[in-house]
Coordinates of C-alpha atoms in Angstrom, one line a residue:
X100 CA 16.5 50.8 -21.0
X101 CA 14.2 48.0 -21.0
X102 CA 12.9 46.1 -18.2
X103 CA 12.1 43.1 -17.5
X104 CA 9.9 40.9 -14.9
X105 CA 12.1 38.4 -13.7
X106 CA 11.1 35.0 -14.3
X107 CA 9.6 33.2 -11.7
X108 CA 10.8 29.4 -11.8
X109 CA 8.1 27.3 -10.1
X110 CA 9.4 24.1 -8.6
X111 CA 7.2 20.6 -7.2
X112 CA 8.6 17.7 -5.3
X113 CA 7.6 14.7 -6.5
X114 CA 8.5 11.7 -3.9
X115 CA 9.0 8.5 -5.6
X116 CA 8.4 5.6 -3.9
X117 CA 11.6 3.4 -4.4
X118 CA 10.8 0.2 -6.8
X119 CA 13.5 -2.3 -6.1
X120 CA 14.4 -4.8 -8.5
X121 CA 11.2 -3.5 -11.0
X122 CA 8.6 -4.5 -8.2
X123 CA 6.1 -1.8 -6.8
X124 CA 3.4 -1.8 -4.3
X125 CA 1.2 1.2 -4.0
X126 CA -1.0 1.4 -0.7
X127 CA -4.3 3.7 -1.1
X128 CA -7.2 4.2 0.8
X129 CA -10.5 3.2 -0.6
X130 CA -12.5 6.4 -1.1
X131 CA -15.4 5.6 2.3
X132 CA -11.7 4.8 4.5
X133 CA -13.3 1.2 5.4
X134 CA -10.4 -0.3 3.1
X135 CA -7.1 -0.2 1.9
X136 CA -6.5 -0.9 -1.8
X137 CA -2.9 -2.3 -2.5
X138 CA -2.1 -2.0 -6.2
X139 CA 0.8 -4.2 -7.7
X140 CA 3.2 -3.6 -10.5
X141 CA 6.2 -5.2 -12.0
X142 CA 5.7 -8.7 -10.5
X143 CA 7.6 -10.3 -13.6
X144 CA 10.4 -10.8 -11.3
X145 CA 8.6 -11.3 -7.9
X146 CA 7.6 -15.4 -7.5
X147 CA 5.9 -14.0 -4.4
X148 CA 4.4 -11.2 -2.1
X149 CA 3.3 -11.6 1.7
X150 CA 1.3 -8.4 3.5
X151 CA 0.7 -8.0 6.6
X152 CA -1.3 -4.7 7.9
X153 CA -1.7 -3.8 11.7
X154 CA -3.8 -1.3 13.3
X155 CA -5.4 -0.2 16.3
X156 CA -9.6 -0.2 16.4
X157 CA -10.4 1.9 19.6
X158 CA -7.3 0.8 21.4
X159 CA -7.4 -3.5 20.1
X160 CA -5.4 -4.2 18.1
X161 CA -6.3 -5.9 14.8
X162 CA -4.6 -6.6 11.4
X163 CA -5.1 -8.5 8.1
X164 CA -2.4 -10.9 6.8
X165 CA -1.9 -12.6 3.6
X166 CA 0.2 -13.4 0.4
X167 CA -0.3 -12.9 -2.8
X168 CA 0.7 -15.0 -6.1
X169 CA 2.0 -13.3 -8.8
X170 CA 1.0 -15.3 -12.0
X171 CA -2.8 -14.9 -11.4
X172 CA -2.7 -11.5 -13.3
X173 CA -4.6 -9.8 -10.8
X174 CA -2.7 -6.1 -10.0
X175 CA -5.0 -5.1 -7.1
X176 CA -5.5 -6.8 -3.7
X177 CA -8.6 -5.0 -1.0
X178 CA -8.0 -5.3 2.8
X179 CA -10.7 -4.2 4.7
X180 CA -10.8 -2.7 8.0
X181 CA -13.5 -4.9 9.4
X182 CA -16.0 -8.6 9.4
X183 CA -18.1 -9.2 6.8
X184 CA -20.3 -12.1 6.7
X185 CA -21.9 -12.6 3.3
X186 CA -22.9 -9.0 2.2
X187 CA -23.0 -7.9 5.9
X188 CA -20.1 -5.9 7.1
X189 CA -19.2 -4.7 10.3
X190 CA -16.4 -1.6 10.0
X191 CA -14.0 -0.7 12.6
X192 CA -13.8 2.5 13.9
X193 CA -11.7 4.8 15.7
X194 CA -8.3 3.4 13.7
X195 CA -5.1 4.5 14.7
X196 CA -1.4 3.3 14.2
X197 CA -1.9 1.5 10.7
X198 CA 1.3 0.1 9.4
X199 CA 1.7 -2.2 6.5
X200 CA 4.7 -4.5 5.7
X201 CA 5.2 -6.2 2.4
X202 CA 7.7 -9.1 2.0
X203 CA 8.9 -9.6 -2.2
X204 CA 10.4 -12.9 -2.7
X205 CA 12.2 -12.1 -5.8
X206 CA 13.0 -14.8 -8.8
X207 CA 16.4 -14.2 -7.6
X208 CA 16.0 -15.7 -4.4
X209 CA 16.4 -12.2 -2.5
X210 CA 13.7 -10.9 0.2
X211 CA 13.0 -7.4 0.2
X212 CA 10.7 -5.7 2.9
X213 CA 9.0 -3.0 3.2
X214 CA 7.2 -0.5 5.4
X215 CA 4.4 2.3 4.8
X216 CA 2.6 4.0 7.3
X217 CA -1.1 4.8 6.7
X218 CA -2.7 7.8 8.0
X219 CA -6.4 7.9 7.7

């Protein structure tokens, strides 16, 4: 008789972030940690995108809050964890508790929200 290894069936789980209505937002962390990077995608059918993003600096609370228009093109937005005055910057430390909402006004005239928690 012949034998056989039996075949080993290698699975990966790959979590998809849900894009409603063709709209994306990816959060990532900026390679030094002093930033967050939000990239865009499918805004097409967004007319437009407000981000807020909260975090704790040694036990204060701090955050960053803006919008974001669509039809300039430009796919990638930088929020950094910090001051900067000129080419000075002054980072925080100690960050805890990061949490990011984003707010999609859709051509359709529908709101869509949502959350990501960041962990440094």
């Amino acid at each position: 008789p012949a034998l056989a290894k039996k075949k080993i069936v290698r699975s990966s789980q790959t979590v998809s972030v849900p894009r409603p209505y063709g709209v994306w937002v990816k959060p990532k962390l900026r390679s030094d940690h002093n930033a967050l990077i939000l990239a865009f995608g499918g805004l097409d059918y967004a007319a437009s995108l407000n981000y807020t993003l909260t975090y704790a600096s040694d036990k204060i609370a701090q955050g960053v809050q803006g919008s974001h228009q669509p039809e300039t093109n430009n796919f990638q937005k930088e929020l950094l964890f910090g001051t900067c005055s000129g080419t000075n910057c002054t980072y925080h430390q100690k960050i805890t508790d990061m949490l990011l909402e984003v707010k999609l006004k859709l051509k359709t005239n529908k709101t869509l929200t949502q959350h990501y928690q960041i962990n440094l």
